[in-house]
């Protein structure tokens, strides 16, 4: 396929969204929406594959112009797409994972009253996401960025009849807008500095500035280089630009302090959680930092800030996940934590590691959310891991698919998460041993990342062991009306192999049947087949870093894809200091592999072998457990410091508006009205009254004339 035709790629999902909306008109058309959505995402995936070879052959990225969009004075912003290897990586993730999730959703959402509306929003989201990653300038990036936010709002609030879903959608929308304000200011700052917003202009210019300072370290060395270099006056602005852009990335990728919207966003359907809040949208911030790496590399403060926020977010969210009971909330906080790893990776000048973990995370976290969705549906909406146990015999396929995802999440040796996460930690520890001063902080971040890896393996397998191992028992969720507790394992009415769609057809979209059913496996088609593909990616995705390299690059296919894009770093920092007498990455294989195995073994002991020990441990550490269970009371703190003052301010303004502003307006309006009321008796239509008025008028005028003469 001609590369020029790639400009039509994002419009295919948009066409799919329009067709899905048309399917909303008649009930008999609605079932077609799922197939339309899957096709509108799968076709772009095939288009991306067809142009892959051409993009690989480009020396630099190529801009494919669609039309001239904005031209005001010297400012121009074309509606154009930028094609390089980083674009291809993101297209594969967005359309590839998106196709699998949409296919799964055709079964998951079957029978739902909003079936066509759901797929219209999914297709709209893919249009926004592909537009964002393909955009050739910051305005296109911002346009896609905001459209992604809109689609996310529609999907989080899909169950709009549920107050919690509505509140979650509003929370996500508002929090992201705060970050987007900084993002918009960053774009303005970049334009003020370079006079352009096109990647083809600003990134080479930033690379030239990097060459002038010859940065040879991440902190002290960088600052010293800036002090001794002769730079243009406007470089102060470009140093501030990445920090402003970073605000948008922190909001979209749910990092401290903007992460609070992501756990609540689990109110949306599980496929939404897998697609938007695990595999694609939340990685936008990581993509943006990687895409604009020369800008971030030039600022001596930007990348250390990225690394610090990423490292702290990783361990902060992981500790919260450790004490949650809602299985989707566990994976939501896990997502926040893993995004922290990605930020840490790009922040320590290892964009290959960050992007590699982005791909790995798309596989295993998408699989975790979808298998959690299968459990949720089998349990009539039940998500509390304390109310289910021993489901492996009822849901064997789901059990082992989630097991594969948990292995990758834990970084078990040779799984995809093992390689990408270890690369990030190895780079961080390597900078931590590079120089005096700031090295201590990087070393601390590396140690925190290792602790986070231990916690990650613990909470991942805690959830898996609790749901699928132990005594067989369960308590159905609220969708199973009238269910007694606990449910008898022997009570059954349903064929364990019956499909989800048939389940809906038989019982209605919300399980609103007056009798009970037991957990059952999801059908192979269309639900389990996509999960098997994701499981293969979760287990063997690590090969991306070891095979398929071209041009002699390190880290295989993913390394060459990042190196040949704008995410390539330009600083000359030595790397690879021996750790434990060997290459740091080899050493990390042994260290983190041992950490994962020990954490999994501990989780097995606490949640399978001796569950009573968990209660004793919780009693012994009650204050800590309470703090973590309440998520460090961050929502409550935000409520006191931000929400309530804003509400009070709004109430004060309302009072001022109602009683002061309106009072003045109404008071002024009352003056002519009172005059009218006073004169009205004289305008009663009686002749003698008018005569009396005329006489009085003549008398007054005469009196005034005489008074004037005197």
Short mmCIF file of C-alpha atoms in Angstrom, two decimals, residues 179 244 306 335 439 497 558 591:
data_model
loop_
_atom_site.label_atom_id
_atom_site.label_comp_id
_atom_site.label_asym_id
_atom_site.label_seq_id
_atom_site.Cartn_x
_atom_site.Cartn_y
_atom_site.Cartn_z
CA UNK A 179 -3.36 18.75 33.34
CA UNK A 244 4.39 22.36 31.27
CA UNK A 306 9.77 12.56 35.11
CA UNK A 335 -1.96 0.20 36.21
CA UNK A 439 23.32 9.48 42.09
CA UNK A 497 -20.48 -24.08 28.40
CA UNK A 558 11.81 -2.67 19.97
CA UNK A 591 17.87 -10.15 41.41
#
